[in-house]
Structure formats: C-alpha cells, structure tokens
Amino acid sequence: IADETTANINQSRESYKCVAQRSSVLFFSITDLPNVDPMYQYSLNWFINLFLRAIQHR
C-alpha cells in the first residue's frame, strides 16, 4: 500500500511541476522589475491573487 501511495503522490506532483516552474520564472521576473524602473513594484499578495485568478479562469 505504501508503494502505491508513493507512486500516486509522485504522479500527482509531476502534473503540477510545469505550472510551478513557470510560476517561479514569472514571480522572479516580476520581483526584478523594480531594477528596471522603481515604478514596477508588486507585492507577493498581488502575485498570488493574479495566479489564483489565472487558475480559476483556465
């Protein structure tokens, strides 16, 4: 049973890996924007809300 559960968890984790990688790239790109111009400052809360809205409308 433990091996089957582990396999199910790993399979579920793999299905989210692509989303996590893309989200990470977007988040760190957004956090670097103030280096381009201080006007571009966004909070973690803003990013989370944007991410959740994108998932809900998909």
N, CA, C and O atoms as a printed pandas DataFrame, in Angstrom:
     atom_number atom_name residue_name chain_id  residue_number  x_coord  y_coord  z_coord
0              1         N          ILE        A               1    0.834   -1.198    0.000
1              2        CA          ILE        A               1    0.000    0.000    0.000
2              3         C          ILE        A               1    0.870    1.250    0.000
3              4         O          ILE        A               1    0.559    2.211   -0.704
4              5         N          ALA        A               2    1.947    1.261    0.769
5              6        CA          ALA        A               2    2.815    2.437    0.845
6              7         C          ALA        A               2    3.448    2.741   -0.511
7              8         O          ALA        A               2    3.547    3.907   -0.896
8              9         N          ASP        A               3    3.873    1.717   -1.235
9             10        CA          ASP        A               3    4.474    1.933   -2.554
10            11         C          ASP        A               3    3.462    2.506   -3.541
11            12         O          ASP        A               3    3.790    3.371   -4.353
12            13         N          GLU        A               4    2.236    2.016   -3.459
13            14        CA          GLU        A               4    1.179    2.520   -4.343
14            15         C          GLU        A               4    0.855    3.974   -4.016
15            16         O          GLU        A               4    0.663    4.790   -4.917
16            17         N          THR        A               5    0.796    4.293   -2.738
17            18        CA          THR        A               5    0.534    5.670   -2.317
18            19         C          THR        A               5    1.656    6.592   -2.776
19            20         O          THR        A               5    1.399    7.691   -3.268
20            21         N          THR        A               6    2.891    6.148   -2.617
21            22        CA          THR        A               6    4.040    6.939   -3.064
22            23         C          THR        A               6    3.979    7.178   -4.567
23            24         O          THR        A               6    4.252    8.285   -5.031
24            25         N          ALA        A               7    3.627    6.162   -5.319
25            26        CA          ALA        A               7    3.515    6.304   -6.773
26            27         C          ALA        A               7    2.422    7.296   -7.144
27            28         O          ALA        A               7    2.603    8.103   -8.056
28            29         N          ASN        A               8    1.294    7.246   -6.451
29            30        CA          ASN        A               8    0.199    8.192   -6.712
30            31         C          ASN        A               8    0.612    9.619   -6.387
31            32         O          ASN        A               8    0.295   10.546   -7.132
32            33         N          ILE        A               9    1.315    9.794   -5.284
33            34        CA          ILE        A               9    1.778   11.132   -4.896
34            35         C          ILE        A               9    2.761   11.666   -5.930
35            36         O          ILE        A               9    2.664   12.823   -6.341
36            37         N          ASN        A              10    3.698   10.835   -6.349
37            38        CA          ASN        A              10    4.682   11.266   -7.346
38            39         C          ASN        A              10    4.024   11.619   -8.674
39            40         O          ASN        A              10    4.430   12.575   -9.335
40            41         N          GLN        A              11    3.024   10.861   -9.061
41            42        CA          GLN        A              11    2.308   11.148  -10.302
42            43         C          GLN        A              11    1.568   12.483  -10.196
43            44         O          GLN        A              11    1.585   13.280  -11.134
44            45         N          SER        A              12    0.929   12.721   -9.073
45            46        CA          SER        A              12    0.228   13.992   -8.866
46            47         C          SER        A              12    1.208   15.153   -8.855
47            48         O          SER        A              12    0.935   16.207   -9.430
48            49         N          ARG        A              13    2.337   14.967   -8.209
49            50        CA          ARG        A              13    3.348   16.022   -8.126
50            51         C          ARG        A              13    3.867   16.376   -9.516
51            52         O          ARG        A              13    4.055   17.553   -9.822
52            53         N          GLU        A              14    4.097   15.387  -10.346
53            54        CA          GLU        A              14    4.598   15.629  -11.702
54            55         C          GLU        A              14    3.631   16.472  -12.525
55            56         O          GLU        A              14    4.063   17.280  -13.346
56            57         N          SER        A              15    2.339   16.295  -12.316
57            58        CA          SER        A              15    1.360   17.051  -13.099
58            59         C          SER        A              15    1.381   18.539  -12.761
59            60         O          SER        A              15    0.927   19.356  -13.563
60            61         N          TYR        A              16    1.897   18.903  -11.593
61            62        CA          TYR        A              16    1.968   20.310  -11.190
62            63         C          TYR        A              16    3.350   20.916  -11.398
63            64         O          TYR        A              16    3.517   22.125  -11.240
64            65         N          LYS        A              17    4.328   20.118  -11.744
65            66        CA          LYS        A              17    5.706   20.601  -11.845
66            67         C          LYS        A              17    5.856   21.703  -12.892
67            68         O          LYS        A              17    6.530   22.702  -12.639
68            69         N          CYS        A              18    5.247   21.538  -14.048
69            70        CA          CYS        A              18    5.342   22.530  -15.118
70            71         C          CYS        A              18    4.752   23.867  -14.678
71            72         O          CYS        A              18    5.336   24.922  -14.928
72            73         N          VAL        A              19    3.611   23.821  -14.033
73            74        CA          VAL        A              19    2.967   25.045  -13.540
74            75         C          VAL        A              19    3.855   25.724  -12.504
75            76         O          VAL        A              19    4.005   26.946  -12.517
76            77         N          ALA        A              20    4.434   24.950  -11.621
77            78        CA          ALA        A              20    5.301   25.503  -10.581
78            79         C          ALA        A              20    6.540   26.156  -11.188
79            80         O          ALA        A              20    6.951   27.228  -10.744
80            81         N          GLN        A              21    7.131   25.528  -12.186
81            82        CA          GLN        A              21    8.321   26.095  -12.821
82            83         C          GLN        A              21    8.002   27.404  -13.532
83            84         O          GLN        A              21    8.749   28.374  -13.404
84            85         N          ARG        A              22    6.919   27.441  -14.267
85            86        CA          ARG        A              22    6.540   28.670  -14.975
86            87         C          ARG        A              22    6.176   29.783  -14.001
87            88         O          ARG        A              22    6.530   30.943  -14.213
88            89         N          SER        A              23    5.477   29.430  -12.948
89            90        CA          SER        A              23    5.105   30.424  -11.941
90            91         C          SER        A              23    6.336   30.993  -11.268
91            92         O          SER        A              23    6.399   32.190  -10.987
92            93         N          SER        A              24    7.303   30.151  -11.010
93            94        CA          SER        A              24    8.547   30.596  -10.388
94            95         C          SER        A              24    9.282   31.587  -11.286
95            96         O          SER        A              24    9.762   32.618  -10.815
96            97         N          VAL        A              25    9.370   31.278  -12.569
97            98        CA          VAL        A              25   10.028   32.184  -13.514
98            99         C          VAL        A              25    9.298   33.522  -13.554
99           100         O          VAL        A              25    9.933   34.576  -13.512
100          101         N          LEU        A              26    7.977   33.487  -13.635
101          102        CA          LEU        A              26    7.202   34.731  -13.670
102          103         C          LEU        A              26    7.370   35.536  -12.392
103          104         O          LEU        A              26    7.548   36.753  -12.441
104          105         N          PHE        A              27    7.313   34.862  -11.248
105          106        CA          PHE        A              27    7.427   35.569   -9.979
106          107         C          PHE        A              27    8.779   36.265   -9.862
107          108         O          PHE        A              27    8.841   37.442   -9.507
108          109         N          PHE        A              28    9.853   35.553  -10.157
109          110        CA          PHE        A              28   11.171   36.165  -10.007
110          111         C          PHE        A              28   11.430   37.228  -11.067
111          112         O          PHE        A              28   12.207   38.153  -10.831
112          113         N          SER        A              29   10.800   37.112  -12.222
113          114        CA          SER        A              29   10.890   38.182  -13.218
114          115         C          SER        A              29   10.200   39.438  -12.706
115          116         O          SER        A              29   10.716   40.544  -12.860
116          117         N          ILE        A              30    9.043   39.264  -12.102
117          118        CA          ILE        A              30    8.300   40.401  -11.562
118          119         C          ILE        A              30    9.052   41.051  -10.405
119          120         O          ILE        A              30    9.045   42.275  -10.269
120          121         N          THR        A              31    9.699   40.243   -9.575
121          122        CA          THR        A              31   10.430   40.823   -8.442
122          123         C          THR        A              31   11.673   41.578   -8.896
123          124         O          THR        A              31   12.184   42.416   -8.152
124          125         N          ASP        A              32   12.174   41.300  -10.108
125          126        CA          ASP        A              32   13.331   42.032  -10.634
126          127         C          ASP        A              32   12.939   43.308  -11.378
127          128         O          ASP        A              32   13.808   44.126  -11.681
128          129         N          LEU        A              33   11.670   43.496  -11.676
129          130        CA          LEU        A              33   11.242   44.679  -12.423
130          131         C          LEU        A              33   11.611   46.008  -11.762
131          132         O          LEU        A              33   11.932   46.954  -12.481
132          133         N          PRO        A              34   11.584   46.130  -10.437
133          134        CA          PRO        A              34   11.994   47.410   -9.843
134          135         C          PRO        A              34   13.435   47.799  -10.172
135          136         O          PRO        A              34   13.792   48.972  -10.057
136          137         N          ASN        A              35   14.270   46.842  -10.578
137          138        CA          ASN        A              35   15.629   47.169  -11.011
138          139         C          ASN        A              35   15.619   47.906  -12.344
139          140         O          ASN        A              35   16.538   48.667  -12.645
140          141         N          VAL        A              36   14.583   47.679  -13.137
141          142        CA          VAL        A              36   14.428   48.371  -14.412
142          143         C          VAL        A              36   13.884   49.773  -14.161
143          144         O          VAL        A              36   14.412   50.759  -14.676
144          145         N          ASP        A              37   12.833   49.846  -13.370
145          146        CA          ASP        A              37   12.221   51.127  -13.016
146          147         C          ASP        A              37   11.499   50.938  -11.688
147          148         O          ASP        A              37   10.701   50.010  -11.555
148          149         N          PRO        A              38   11.759   51.793  -10.706
149          150        CA          PRO        A              38   11.127   51.638   -9.388
150          151         C          PRO        A              38    9.598   51.660   -9.418
151          152         O          PRO        A              38    8.948   51.231   -8.465
152          153         N          MET        A              39    9.029   52.164  -10.517
153          154        CA          MET        A              39    7.578   52.201  -10.630
154          155         C          MET        A              39    6.982   50.788  -10.660
155          156         O          MET        A              39    5.836   50.585  -10.260
156          157         N          TYR        A              40    7.761   49.821  -11.133
157          158        CA          TYR        A              40    7.282   48.448  -11.273
158          159         C          TYR        A              40    7.522   47.659   -9.991
159          160         O          TYR        A              40    8.453   46.858   -9.913
160          161         N          GLN        A              41    6.690   47.885   -9.001
161          162        CA          GLN        A              41    6.803   47.163   -7.738
162          163         C          GLN        A              41    5.475   46.476   -7.446
163          164         O          GLN        A              41    4.420   47.109   -7.406
164          165         N          TYR        A              42    5.557   45.171   -7.245
165          166        CA          TYR        A              42    4.364   44.371   -6.991
166          167         C          TYR        A              42    4.585   43.529   -5.748
167          168         O          TYR        A              42    5.691   43.049   -5.501
168          169         N          SER        A              43    3.545   43.354   -4.980
169          170        CA          SER        A              43    3.649   42.578   -3.745
170          171         C          SER        A              43    3.414   41.094   -4.009
171          172         O          SER        A              43    2.886   40.703   -5.050
172          173         N          LEU        A              44    3.814   40.292   -3.051
173          174        CA          LEU        A              44    3.548   38.859   -3.126
174          175         C          LEU        A              44    2.042   38.616   -3.154
175          176         O          LEU        A              44    1.568   37.739   -3.876
176          177         N          ASN        A              45    1.297   39.381   -2.378
177          178        CA          ASN        A              45   -0.160   39.251   -2.359
178          179         C          ASN        A              45   -0.755   39.509   -3.748
179          180         O          ASN        A              45   -1.658   38.793   -4.181
180          181         N          TRP        A              46   -0.253   40.524   -4.437
181          182        CA          TRP        A              46   -0.718   40.826   -5.789
182          183         C          TRP        A              46   -0.465   39.636   -6.711
183          184         O          TRP        A              46   -1.344   39.235   -7.473
184          185         N          PHE        A              47    0.746   39.073   -6.636
185          186        CA          PHE        A              47    1.095   37.940   -7.493
186          187         C          PHE        A              47    0.222   36.725   -7.195
187          188         O          PHE        A              47   -0.241   36.056   -8.120
188          189         N          ILE        A              48   -0.006   36.436   -5.933
189          190        CA          ILE        A              48   -0.838   35.286   -5.557
190          191         C          ILE        A              48   -2.255   35.461   -6.088
191          192         O          ILE        A              48   -2.843   34.521   -6.624
192          193         N          ASN        A              49   -2.803   36.664   -5.938
193          194        CA          ASN        A              49   -4.155   36.925   -6.460
194          195         C          ASN        A              49   -4.208   36.766   -7.977
195          196         O          ASN        A              49   -5.159   36.195   -8.511
196          197         N          LEU        A              50   -3.198   37.263   -8.663
197          198        CA          LEU        A              50   -3.130   37.119  -10.118
198          199         C          LEU        A              50   -3.046   35.644  -10.506
199          200         O          LEU        A              50   -3.724   35.201  -11.433
200          201         N          PHE        A              51   -2.220   34.897   -9.801
201          202        CA          PHE        A              51   -2.051   33.469  -10.060
202          203         C          PHE        A              51   -3.367   32.722   -9.844
203          204         O          PHE        A              51   -3.754   31.896  -10.671
204          205         N          LEU        A              52   -4.047   33.004   -8.749
205          206        CA          LEU        A              52   -5.313   32.326   -8.454
206          207         C          LEU        A              52   -6.382   32.654   -9.489
207          208         O          LEU        A              52   -7.140   31.776   -9.902
208          209         N          ARG        A              53   -6.443   33.916   -9.908
209          210        CA          ARG        A              53   -7.413   34.292  -10.941
210          211         C          ARG        A              53   -7.118   33.577  -12.256
211          212         O          ARG        A              53   -8.039   33.154  -12.954
212          213         N          ALA        A              54   -5.841   33.443  -12.593
213          214        CA          ALA        A              54   -5.467   32.752  -13.828
214          215         C          ALA        A              54   -5.880   31.285  -13.774
215          216         O          ALA        A              54   -6.353   30.733  -14.768
216          217         N          ILE        A              55   -5.704   30.662  -12.628
217          218        CA          ILE        A              55   -6.084   29.256  -12.486
218          219         C          ILE        A              55   -7.599   29.099  -12.550
219          220         O          ILE        A              55   -8.095   28.158  -13.168
220          221         N          GLN        A              56   -8.331   30.000  -11.925
221          222        CA          GLN        A              56   -9.790   29.905  -11.898
222          223         C          GLN        A              56  -10.404   30.104  -13.279
223          224         O          GLN        A              56  -11.453   29.533  -13.576
224          225         N          HIS        A              57   -9.768   30.901  -14.121
225          226        CA          HIS        A              57  -10.314   31.191  -15.448
226          227         C          HIS        A              57   -9.770   30.256  -16.516
227          228         O          HIS        A              57  -10.033   30.463  -17.701
228          229         N          ARG        A              58   -9.043   29.267  -16.139
229          230        CA          ARG        A              58   -8.450   28.330  -17.105
230          231         C          ARG        A              58   -9.364   27.200  -17.347
231          232         O          ARG        A              58   -9.045   26.304  -18.129
